[in-house]
């Protein structure tokens, strides 16, 4: 009887014990967690973390400049044999034209100094032979003076039947023409480069446009990434052709005017030398 009573008492008291335990659990948890105002105060009292400045990222434009897919370097590396051949031809034409411009300019300046030396050295000598010896080796004026001196020595045999004045004039004129031809060497190269370089660049332009049309046909759509490279190649070829032709044309016209001035001094010397030789002053 006693055991049966205790068992019934435990069964009746069990729900009350369970309800009491669940009700006291939040109070215990709340006792362990600090109140919100105290947590905020402690957070405010704690030192704020120092912000470390981040390193600025590299500008994307610099990388874009370094990796430009439409520059001259990309044109050379991505072009085919025909485009490279066009670029090589234009480079050779440009180097040749600049070489002629520089060398002819130096030659004209040297002949200008030699013309001044003729006035100071040659015409102050007692004879043509003595004056010729005073001129520099390789000077065109000395070459003409030597031709006049040799004309006086070769006037014999069949040549002796020719009038002496005419024979001397023929020899001096022949020497003068040789000086003019030597002075004109390389001018034809400038004229050729100036007239053909634009067309060589135009051929590269046509070839680049052909590549652009081929890329459009293969892709099936005219997107900018398909045609930008070939069209850029075409424009670069045109610009290079003009950059080669313009200095050649300007250099040709400039050097031609300077050649006329130099040859005026040479012809003046030839005429005066002819007159001096006919007077008999060629003797030592």
PDB file of C-alpha atoms in Angstrom:
ATOM      1  CA  UNK A   1       0.000   0.000   0.000  1.00  0.00           C
ATOM      2  CA  UNK A   2       2.781   2.397   0.915  1.00  0.00           C
ATOM      3  CA  UNK A   3       4.702   1.750  -2.375  1.00  0.00           C
ATOM      4  CA  UNK A   4       1.539   2.260  -4.372  1.00  0.00           C
ATOM      5  CA  UNK A   5       0.885   5.575  -2.659  1.00  0.00           C
ATOM      6  CA  UNK A   6       4.440   6.824  -3.240  1.00  0.00           C
ATOM      7  CA  UNK A   7       4.280   5.905  -6.921  1.00  0.00           C
ATOM      8  CA  UNK A   8       1.054   7.853  -7.370  1.00  0.00           C
ATOM      9  CA  UNK A   9       2.533  10.827  -5.523  1.00  0.00           C
ATOM     10  CA  UNK A  10       5.604  10.874  -7.809  1.00  0.00           C
ATOM     11  CA  UNK A  11       3.459  10.707 -10.914  1.00  0.00           C
ATOM     12  CA  UNK A  12       1.366  13.677  -9.751  1.00  0.00           C
ATOM     13  CA  UNK A  13       4.442  15.772  -8.689  1.00  0.00           C
ATOM     14  CA  UNK A  14       6.524  15.128 -11.867  1.00  0.00           C
ATOM     15  CA  UNK A  15       4.797  17.788 -14.060  1.00  0.00           C
ATOM     16  CA  UNK A  16       5.207  20.429 -11.395  1.00  0.00           C
ATOM     17  CA  UNK A  17       8.931  19.688 -11.001  1.00  0.00           C
ATOM     18  CA  UNK A  18       9.461  19.862 -14.797  1.00  0.00           C
ATOM     19  CA  UNK A  19       7.622  23.197 -15.069  1.00  0.00           C
ATOM     20  CA  UNK A  20       9.653  24.650 -12.219  1.00  0.00           C
ATOM     21  CA  UNK A  21      12.935  23.618 -13.865  1.00  0.00           C
ATOM     22  CA  UNK A  22      12.032  25.176 -17.232  1.00  0.00           C
ATOM     23  CA  UNK A  23      11.038  28.432 -15.601  1.00  0.00           C
ATOM     24  CA  UNK A  24      14.233  28.856 -13.638  1.00  0.00           C
ATOM     25  CA  UNK A  25      16.588  28.112 -16.632  1.00  0.00           C
ATOM     26  CA  UNK A  26      16.222  31.555 -18.324  1.00  0.00           C
ATOM     27  CA  UNK A  27      16.863  33.292 -15.014  1.00  0.00           C
ATOM     28  CA  UNK A  28      20.120  31.405 -14.564  1.00  0.00           C
ATOM     29  CA  UNK A  29      21.203  32.191 -18.128  1.00  0.00           C
ATOM     30  CA  UNK A  30      20.298  35.844 -17.618  1.00  0.00           C
ATOM     31  CA  UNK A  31      22.343  35.911 -14.437  1.00  0.00           C
ATOM     32  CA  UNK A  32      25.418  34.672 -16.288  1.00  0.00           C
ATOM     33  CA  UNK A  33      25.037  37.132 -19.285  1.00  0.00           C
ATOM     34  CA  UNK A  34      26.022  40.749 -18.439  1.00  0.00           C
ATOM     35  CA  UNK A  35      23.398  43.437 -19.041  1.00  0.00           C
ATOM     36  CA  UNK A  36      23.448  45.230 -22.415  1.00  0.00           C
ATOM     37  CA  UNK A  37      24.431  48.685 -21.029  1.00  0.00           C
ATOM     38  CA  UNK A  38      27.432  47.237 -19.220  1.00  0.00           C
ATOM     39  CA  UNK A  39      28.569  45.415 -22.407  1.00  0.00           C
ATOM     40  CA  UNK A  40      28.293  48.649 -24.415  1.00  0.00           C
ATOM     41  CA  UNK A  41      30.278  50.535 -21.803  1.00  0.00           C
ATOM     42  CA  UNK A  42      33.020  47.937 -21.790  1.00  0.00           C
ATOM     43  CA  UNK A  43      33.121  47.997 -25.615  1.00  0.00           C
ATOM     44  CA  UNK A  44      33.434  51.786 -25.552  1.00  0.00           C
ATOM     45  CA  UNK A  45      36.236  51.593 -22.994  1.00  0.00           C
ATOM     46  CA  UNK A  46      38.213  49.138 -25.154  1.00  0.00           C
ATOM     47  CA  UNK A  47      40.763  50.830 -27.533  1.00  0.00           C
ATOM     48  CA  UNK A  48      39.600  51.088 -31.160  1.00  0.00           C
ATOM     49  CA  UNK A  49      41.648  49.063 -33.665  1.00  0.00           C
ATOM     50  CA  UNK A  50      44.079  51.068 -35.803  1.00  0.00           C
ATOM     51  CA  UNK A  51      43.178  51.008 -39.524  1.00  0.00           C
ATOM     52  CA  UNK A  52      46.110  49.897 -41.681  1.00  0.00           C
ATOM     53  CA  UNK A  53      46.111  51.764 -45.009  1.00  0.00           C
ATOM     54  CA  UNK A  54      45.981  49.425 -47.954  1.00  0.00           C
ATOM     55  CA  UNK A  55      48.489  49.807 -50.763  1.00  0.00           C
ATOM     56  CA  UNK A  56      46.904  51.359 -53.832  1.00  0.00           C
ATOM     57  CA  UNK A  57      46.366  48.893 -56.594  1.00  0.00           C
ATOM     58  CA  UNK A  58      48.384  49.341 -59.733  1.00  0.00           C
ATOM     59  CA  UNK A  59      46.681  51.388 -62.377  1.00  0.00           C
ATOM     60  CA  UNK A  60      45.189  49.187 -65.042  1.00  0.00           C
ATOM     61  CA  UNK A  61      46.182  51.674 -67.748  1.00  0.00           C
ATOM     62  CA  UNK A  62      49.877  50.922 -67.233  1.00  0.00           C
ATOM     63  CA  UNK A  63      49.299  47.253 -67.823  1.00  0.00           C
ATOM     64  CA  UNK A  64      47.173  48.112 -70.811  1.00  0.00           C
ATOM     65  CA  UNK A  65      49.992  50.180 -72.293  1.00  0.00           C
ATOM     66  CA  UNK A  66      52.481  47.406 -71.761  1.00  0.00           C
ATOM     67  CA  UNK A  67      50.185  44.814 -73.325  1.00  0.00           C
ATOM     68  CA  UNK A  68      48.826  46.852 -76.246  1.00  0.00           C
ATOM     69  CA  UNK A  69      47.669  44.294 -78.836  1.00  0.00           C
ATOM     70  CA  UNK A  70      47.474  46.902 -81.600  1.00  0.00           C
ATOM     71  CA  UNK A  71      50.952  48.478 -81.492  1.00  0.00           C
ATOM     72  CA  UNK A  72      53.904  48.143 -83.843  1.00  0.00           C
ATOM     73  CA  UNK A  73      55.410  45.348 -81.757  1.00  0.00           C
ATOM     74  CA  UNK A  74      52.183  43.389 -81.885  1.00  0.00           C
ATOM     75  CA  UNK A  75      51.961  44.096 -85.613  1.00  0.00           C
ATOM     76  CA  UNK A  76      55.382  42.531 -86.195  1.00  0.00           C
ATOM     77  CA  UNK A  77      54.781  39.534 -83.938  1.00  0.00           C
ATOM     78  CA  UNK A  78      51.274  38.758 -85.198  1.00  0.00           C
ATOM     79  CA  UNK A  79      51.655  39.607 -88.907  1.00  0.00           C
ATOM     80  CA  UNK A  80      52.354  37.135 -91.667  1.00  0.00           C
ATOM     81  CA  UNK A  81      55.293  36.969 -94.079  1.00  0.00           C
ATOM     82  CA  UNK A  82      53.801  39.481 -96.520  1.00  0.00           C
ATOM     83  CA  UNK A  83      53.263  42.175 -93.887  1.00  0.00           C
ATOM     84  CA  UNK A  84      56.750  41.606 -92.479  1.00  0.00           C
ATOM     85  CA  UNK A  85      58.230  41.890 -95.965  1.00  0.00           C
ATOM     86  CA  UNK A  86      56.425  45.217 -96.479  1.00  0.00           C
ATOM     87  CA  UNK A  87      57.723  46.531 -93.155  1.00  0.00           C
ATOM     88  CA  UNK A  88      61.277  45.391 -93.990  1.00  0.00           C
ATOM     89  CA  UNK A  89      61.148  47.091 -97.404  1.00  0.00           C
ATOM     90  CA  UNK A  90      59.936  50.340 -95.866  1.00  0.00           C
ATOM     91  CA  UNK A  91      62.662  50.178 -93.220  1.00  0.00           C
ATOM     92  CA  UNK A  92      65.362  49.639 -95.860  1.00  0.00           C
ATOM     93  CA  UNK A  93      64.013  52.495 -97.973  1.00  0.00           C
ATOM     94  CA  UNK A  94      63.973  54.818 -94.960  1.00  0.00           C
ATOM     95  CA  UNK A  95      67.540  53.960 -93.925  1.00  0.00           C
ATOM     96  CA  UNK A  96      68.772  54.357 -97.499  1.00  0.00           C
ATOM     97  CA  UNK A  97      67.147  57.749 -97.939  1.00  0.00           C
ATOM     98  CA  UNK A  98      68.488  59.087 -94.639  1.00  0.00           C
ATOM     99  CA  UNK A  99      71.961  57.784 -95.489  1.00  0.00           C
ATOM    100  CA  UNK A 100      71.891  59.638 -98.814  1.00  0.00           C
ATOM    101  CA  UNK A 101      70.600  62.826 -97.193  1.00  0.00           C
ATOM    102  CA  UNK A 102      73.331  62.875 -94.553  1.00  0.00           C
ATOM    103  CA  UNK A 103      76.212  61.902 -96.861  1.00  0.00           C
ATOM    104  CA  UNK A 104      75.216  64.339 -99.622  1.00  0.00           C
ATOM    105  CA  UNK A 105      74.849  67.148 -97.111  1.00  0.00           C
ATOM    106  CA  UNK A 106      78.343  66.482 -95.755  1.00  0.00           C
ATOM    107  CA  UNK A 107      79.728  66.322 -99.296  1.00  0.00           C
ATOM    108  CA  UNK A 108      78.155  69.640-100.216  1.00  0.00           C
ATOM    109  CA  UNK A 109      79.514  71.281 -97.083  1.00  0.00           C
ATOM    110  CA  UNK A 110      82.981  69.930 -97.882  1.00  0.00           C
ATOM    111  CA  UNK A 111      82.807  71.258-101.431  1.00  0.00           C
ATOM    112  CA  UNK A 112      81.777  74.643-100.071  1.00  0.00           C
ATOM    113  CA  UNK A 113      84.921  74.759 -97.929  1.00  0.00           C
ATOM    114  CA  UNK A 114      87.012  73.649-100.901  1.00  0.00           C
ATOM    115  CA  UNK A 115      85.525  76.440-103.036  1.00  0.00           C
ATOM    116  CA  UNK A 116      86.641  78.986-100.454  1.00  0.00           C
ATOM    117  CA  UNK A 117      90.089  77.383-100.422  1.00  0.00           C
ATOM    118  CA  UNK A 118      90.294  77.864-104.213  1.00  0.00           C
ATOM    119  CA  UNK A 119      89.879  81.600-103.787  1.00  0.00           C
ATOM    120  CA  UNK A 120      92.580  81.720-101.120  1.00  0.00           C
ATOM    121  CA  UNK A 121      95.084  79.204-102.508  1.00  0.00           C
ATOM    122  CA  UNK A 122      94.713  78.548-106.216  1.00  0.00           C
ATOM    123  CA  UNK A 123      94.299  81.988-107.695  1.00  0.00           C
ATOM    124  CA  UNK A 124      97.141  83.433-105.630  1.00  0.00           C
ATOM    125  CA  UNK A 125      99.661  80.994-107.103  1.00  0.00           C
ATOM    126  CA  UNK A 126     102.044  81.923-109.906  1.00  0.00           C
ATOM    127  CA  UNK A 127     101.057  79.104-112.267  1.00  0.00           C
ATOM    128  CA  UNK A 128      98.223  76.646-112.754  1.00  0.00           C
ATOM    129  CA  UNK A 129     100.490  73.767-111.793  1.00  0.00           C
ATOM    130  CA  UNK A 130     101.548  75.456-108.560  1.00  0.00           C
ATOM    131  CA  UNK A 131      97.989  76.336-107.717  1.00  0.00           C
ATOM    132  CA  UNK A 132      96.843  72.787-108.405  1.00  0.00           C
ATOM    133  CA  UNK A 133      99.424  71.440-105.967  1.00  0.00           C
ATOM    134  CA  UNK A 134      97.955  73.635-103.218  1.00  0.00           C
ATOM    135  CA  UNK A 135      94.490  72.120-103.546  1.00  0.00           C
ATOM    136  CA  UNK A 136      93.445  69.199-101.333  1.00  0.00           C
ATOM    137  CA  UNK A 137      93.570  65.631-102.617  1.00  0.00           C
ATOM    138  CA  UNK A 138      90.175  64.440-103.782  1.00  0.00           C
ATOM    139  CA  UNK A 139      88.899  67.961-104.298  1.00  0.00           C
ATOM    140  CA  UNK A 140      86.720  68.331-107.421  1.00  0.00           C
ATOM    141  CA  UNK A 141      88.508  71.598-108.156  1.00  0.00           C
ATOM    142  CA  UNK A 142      91.849  69.832-108.222  1.00  0.00           C
ATOM    143  CA  UNK A 143      90.363  67.154-110.465  1.00  0.00           C
ATOM    144  CA  UNK A 144      89.276  69.834-112.956  1.00  0.00           C
ATOM    145  CA  UNK A 145      92.634  71.621-112.737  1.00  0.00           C
ATOM    146  CA  UNK A 146      94.458  68.339-113.406  1.00  0.00           C
ATOM    147  CA  UNK A 147      92.221  67.742-116.422  1.00  0.00           C
ATOM    148  CA  UNK A 148      93.140  71.162-117.801  1.00  0.00           C
ATOM    149  CA  UNK A 149      96.850  70.535-117.254  1.00  0.00           C
ATOM    150  CA  UNK A 150      96.655  67.147-118.974  1.00  0.00           C
ATOM    151  CA  UNK A 151      94.854  68.746-121.918  1.00  0.00           C
ATOM    152  CA  UNK A 152      97.902  70.912-122.609  1.00  0.00           C
ATOM    153  CA  UNK A 153     100.118  67.812-122.612  1.00  0.00           C
ATOM    154  CA  UNK A 154      97.858  65.595-124.761  1.00  0.00           C
ATOM    155  CA  UNK A 155      97.349  68.096-127.552  1.00  0.00           C
ATOM    156  CA  UNK A 156      99.372  66.151-130.126  1.00  0.00           C
ATOM    157  CA  UNK A 157      98.825  63.572-132.850  1.00  0.00           C
ATOM    158  CA  UNK A 158      95.236  63.419-133.941  1.00  0.00           C
ATOM    159  CA  UNK A 159      94.299  65.601-130.999  1.00  0.00           C
ATOM    160  CA  UNK A 160      96.699  68.210-132.282  1.00  0.00           C
ATOM    161  CA  UNK A 161      94.493  68.723-135.334  1.00  0.00           C
ATOM    162  CA  UNK A 162      91.782  70.063-133.034  1.00  0.00           C
ATOM    163  CA  UNK A 163      91.947  73.704-132.096  1.00  0.00           C
ATOM    164  CA  UNK A 164      93.837  74.086-128.822  1.00  0.00           C
ATOM    165  CA  UNK A 165      91.169  76.227-127.180  1.00  0.00           C
ATOM    166  CA  UNK A 166      88.416  73.813-128.160  1.00  0.00           C
ATOM    167  CA  UNK A 167      90.396  70.803-126.959  1.00  0.00           C
ATOM    168  CA  UNK A 168      91.127  72.366-123.560  1.00  0.00           C
ATOM    169  CA  UNK A 169      87.493  73.431-123.223  1.00  0.00           C
ATOM    170  CA  UNK A 170      86.385  69.869-124.079  1.00  0.00           C
ATOM    171  CA  UNK A 171      88.648  68.319-121.416  1.00  0.00           C
ATOM    172  CA  UNK A 172      87.604  70.802-118.727  1.00  0.00           C
ATOM    173  CA  UNK A 173      83.930  70.435-119.636  1.00  0.00           C
ATOM    174  CA  UNK A 174      84.223  66.643-119.460  1.00  0.00           C
ATOM    175  CA  UNK A 175      85.800  66.859-115.992  1.00  0.00           C
ATOM    176  CA  UNK A 176      83.081  69.264-114.854  1.00  0.00           C
ATOM    177  CA  UNK A 177      80.353  66.901-116.009  1.00  0.00           C
ATOM    178  CA  UNK A 178      81.973  64.050-114.071  1.00  0.00           C
ATOM    179  CA  UNK A 179      81.957  66.181-110.931  1.00  0.00           C
ATOM    180  CA  UNK A 180      78.272  66.932-111.464  1.00  0.00           C
ATOM    181  CA  UNK A 181      77.437  63.252-111.950  1.00  0.00           C
ATOM    182  CA  UNK A 182      79.316  62.336-108.798  1.00  0.00           C
ATOM    183  CA  UNK A 183      77.508  65.076-106.909  1.00  0.00           C
ATOM    184  CA  UNK A 184      74.160  63.751-108.170  1.00  0.00           C
ATOM    185  CA  UNK A 185      74.802  60.177-107.030  1.00  0.00           C
ATOM    186  CA  UNK A 186      72.081  59.016-104.683  1.00  0.00           C
ATOM    187  CA  UNK A 187      69.557  61.632-105.756  1.00  0.00           C
ATOM    188  CA  UNK A 188      67.759  59.061-107.873  1.00  0.00           C
ATOM    189  CA  UNK A 189      67.335  56.899-104.757  1.00  0.00           C
ATOM    190  CA  UNK A 190      65.591  59.758-102.954  1.00  0.00           C
ATOM    191  CA  UNK A 191      63.312  60.305-105.933  1.00  0.00           C
ATOM    192  CA  UNK A 192      62.495  56.596-106.098  1.00  0.00           C
ATOM    193  CA  UNK A 193      61.756  56.334-102.382  1.00  0.00           C
ATOM    194  CA  UNK A 194      59.645  59.471-102.413  1.00  0.00           C
ATOM    195  CA  UNK A 195      57.509  58.225-105.284  1.00  0.00           C
ATOM    196  CA  UNK A 196      57.143  54.541-104.369  1.00  0.00           C
ATOM    197  CA  UNK A 197      57.060  54.441-100.546  1.00  0.00           C
ATOM    198  CA  UNK A 198      53.394  55.577-100.324  1.00  0.00           C
ATOM    199  CA  UNK A 199      52.387  52.795-102.701  1.00  0.00           C
ATOM    200  CA  UNK A 200      54.341  50.197-100.725  1.00  0.00           C
ATOM    201  CA  UNK A 201      52.515  51.354 -97.596  1.00  0.00           C
ATOM    202  CA  UNK A 202      49.248  51.281 -99.532  1.00  0.00           C
ATOM    203  CA  UNK A 203      49.905  47.647-100.436  1.00  0.00           C
ATOM    204  CA  UNK A 204      50.303  46.894 -96.721  1.00  0.00           C
ATOM    205  CA  UNK A 205      47.040  48.744 -96.120  1.00  0.00           C
ATOM    206  CA  UNK A 206      45.195  46.644 -98.673  1.00  0.00           C
ATOM    207  CA  UNK A 207      46.679  43.496 -97.173  1.00  0.00           C
ATOM    208  CA  UNK A 208      45.502  44.516 -93.691  1.00  0.00           C
ATOM    209  CA  UNK A 209      41.978  45.229 -94.939  1.00  0.00           C
ATOM    210  CA  UNK A 210      41.976  41.814 -96.618  1.00  0.00           C
ATOM    211  CA  UNK A 211      42.798  40.246 -93.248  1.00  0.00           C
ATOM    212  CA  UNK A 212      39.971  42.234 -91.636  1.00  0.00           C
ATOM    213  CA  UNK A 213      37.457  40.969 -94.190  1.00  0.00           C
ATOM    214  CA  UNK A 214      38.750  37.438 -93.771  1.00  0.00           C
ATOM    215  CA  UNK A 215      38.331  37.669 -89.989  1.00  0.00           C
ATOM    216  CA  UNK A 216      34.771  38.917 -90.415  1.00  0.00           C
ATOM    217  CA  UNK A 217      33.954  36.077 -92.793  1.00  0.00           C
ATOM    218  CA  UNK A 218      35.398  33.429 -90.474  1.00  0.00           C
ATOM    219  CA  UNK A 219      33.683  34.833 -87.371  1.00  0.00           C
ATOM    220  CA  UNK A 220      30.382  35.436 -89.149  1.00  0.00           C
ATOM    221  CA  UNK A 221      29.954  38.808 -87.464  1.00  0.00           C
ATOM    222  CA  UNK A 222      31.683  42.182 -87.671  1.00  0.00           C
ATOM    223  CA  UNK A 223      32.694  42.448 -84.011  1.00  0.00           C
ATOM    224  CA  UNK A 224      35.312  45.021 -83.044  1.00  0.00           C
ATOM    225  CA  UNK A 225      37.705  42.443 -81.603  1.00  0.00           C
ATOM    226  CA  UNK A 226      37.825  40.647 -84.951  1.00  0.00           C
ATOM    227  CA  UNK A 227      38.583  43.662 -87.131  1.00  0.00           C
ATOM    228  CA  UNK A 228      40.504  45.972 -84.793  1.00  0.00           C
ATOM    229  CA  UNK A 229      43.818  44.170 -85.280  1.00  0.00           C
ATOM    230  CA  UNK A 230      43.816  43.978 -89.109  1.00  0.00           C
ATOM    231  CA  UNK A 231      42.442  47.501 -89.494  1.00  0.00           C
ATOM    232  CA  UNK A 232      45.079  48.812 -87.087  1.00  0.00           C
ATOM    233  CA  UNK A 233      47.708  46.976 -89.132  1.00  0.00           C
ATOM    234  CA  UNK A 234      46.421  48.678 -92.277  1.00  0.00           C
ATOM    235  CA  UNK A 235      46.547  52.141 -90.707  1.00  0.00           C
ATOM    236  CA  UNK A 236      50.059  51.590 -89.386  1.00  0.00           C
ATOM    237  CA  UNK A 237      51.252  50.526 -92.841  1.00  0.00           C
ATOM    238  CA  UNK A 238      49.825  53.704 -94.341  1.00  0.00           C
ATOM    239  CA  UNK A 239      51.471  55.881 -91.702  1.00  0.00           C
ATOM    240  CA  UNK A 240      54.862  54.196 -92.146  1.00  0.00           C
ATOM    241  CA  UNK A 241      54.697  54.605 -95.919  1.00  0.00           C
ATOM    242  CA  UNK A 242      54.067  58.337 -95.559  1.00  0.00           C
ATOM    243  CA  UNK A 243      56.773  58.674 -92.901  1.00  0.00           C
ATOM    244  CA  UNK A 244      59.281  57.159 -95.334  1.00  0.00           C
ATOM    245  CA  UNK A 245      58.192  59.134 -98.408  1.00  0.00           C
ATOM    246  CA  UNK A 246      57.925  62.648 -96.960  1.00  0.00           C
ATOM    247  CA  UNK A 247      61.580  62.992 -95.754  1.00  0.00           C
ATOM    248  CA  UNK A 248      62.813  61.544 -99.052  1.00  0.00           C
ATOM    249  CA  UNK A 249      60.885  64.106-101.121  1.00  0.00           C
ATOM    250  CA  UNK A 250      61.873  67.031 -98.911  1.00  0.00           C
ATOM    251  CA  UNK A 251      65.511  65.883 -98.835  1.00  0.00           C
ATOM    252  CA  UNK A 252      65.582  65.508-102.627  1.00  0.00           C
ATOM    253  CA  UNK A 253      64.312  69.045-103.245  1.00  0.00           C
ATOM    254  CA  UNK A 254      66.608  70.540-100.620  1.00  0.00           C
ATOM    255  CA  UNK A 255      69.749  68.762-101.838  1.00  0.00           C
ATOM    256  CA  UNK A 256      68.914  69.562-105.456  1.00  0.00           C
ATOM    257  CA  UNK A 257      68.889  73.286-104.697  1.00  0.00           C
ATOM    258  CA  UNK A 258      72.173  72.981-102.835  1.00  0.00           C
ATOM    259  CA  UNK A 259      73.699  71.046-105.745  1.00  0.00           C
ATOM    260  CA  UNK A 260      72.861  73.927-108.077  1.00  0.00           C
ATOM    261  CA  UNK A 261      74.685  76.348-105.787  1.00  0.00           C
ATOM    262  CA  UNK A 262      77.756  74.116-105.529  1.00  0.00           C
ATOM    263  CA  UNK A 263      77.870  73.480-109.276  1.00  0.00           C
ATOM    264  CA  UNK A 264      77.753  77.234-109.926  1.00  0.00           C
ATOM    265  CA  UNK A 265      81.075  77.523-108.066  1.00  0.00           C
ATOM    266  CA  UNK A 266      82.500  74.570-110.011  1.00  0.00           C
ATOM    267  CA  UNK A 267      81.490  75.970-113.415  1.00  0.00           C
ATOM    268  CA  UNK A 268      82.808  79.379-112.496  1.00  0.00           C
ATOM    269  CA  UNK A 269      86.162  77.808-111.634  1.00  0.00           C
ATOM    270  CA  UNK A 270      86.165  75.822-114.889  1.00  0.00           C
ATOM    271  CA  UNK A 271      85.546  78.904-117.023  1.00  0.00           C
ATOM    272  CA  UNK A 272      88.262  80.912-115.319  1.00  0.00           C
ATOM    273  CA  UNK A 273      90.696  77.983-115.523  1.00  0.00           C
ATOM    274  CA  UNK A 274      90.071  77.672-119.256  1.00  0.00           C
ATOM    275  CA  UNK A 275      90.853  81.352-119.753  1.00  0.00           C
ATOM    276  CA  UNK A 276      94.018  81.139-117.651  1.00  0.00           C
ATOM    277  CA  UNK A 277      95.330  78.090-119.554  1.00  0.00           C
ATOM    278  CA  UNK A 278      94.800  79.778-122.904  1.00  0.00           C
ATOM    279  CA  UNK A 279      96.950  82.700-121.767  1.00  0.00           C
ATOM    280  CA  UNK A 280      99.898  80.325-121.324  1.00  0.00           C
ATOM    281  CA  UNK A 281     100.017  80.493-117.517  1.00  0.00           C
ATOM    282  CA  UNK A 282      99.877  76.704-117.213  1.00  0.00           C
ATOM    283  CA  UNK A 283     103.651  76.455-117.388  1.00  0.00           C
ATOM    284  CA  UNK A 284     105.656  76.030-114.219  1.00  0.00           C
TER     285      UNK A 284
END
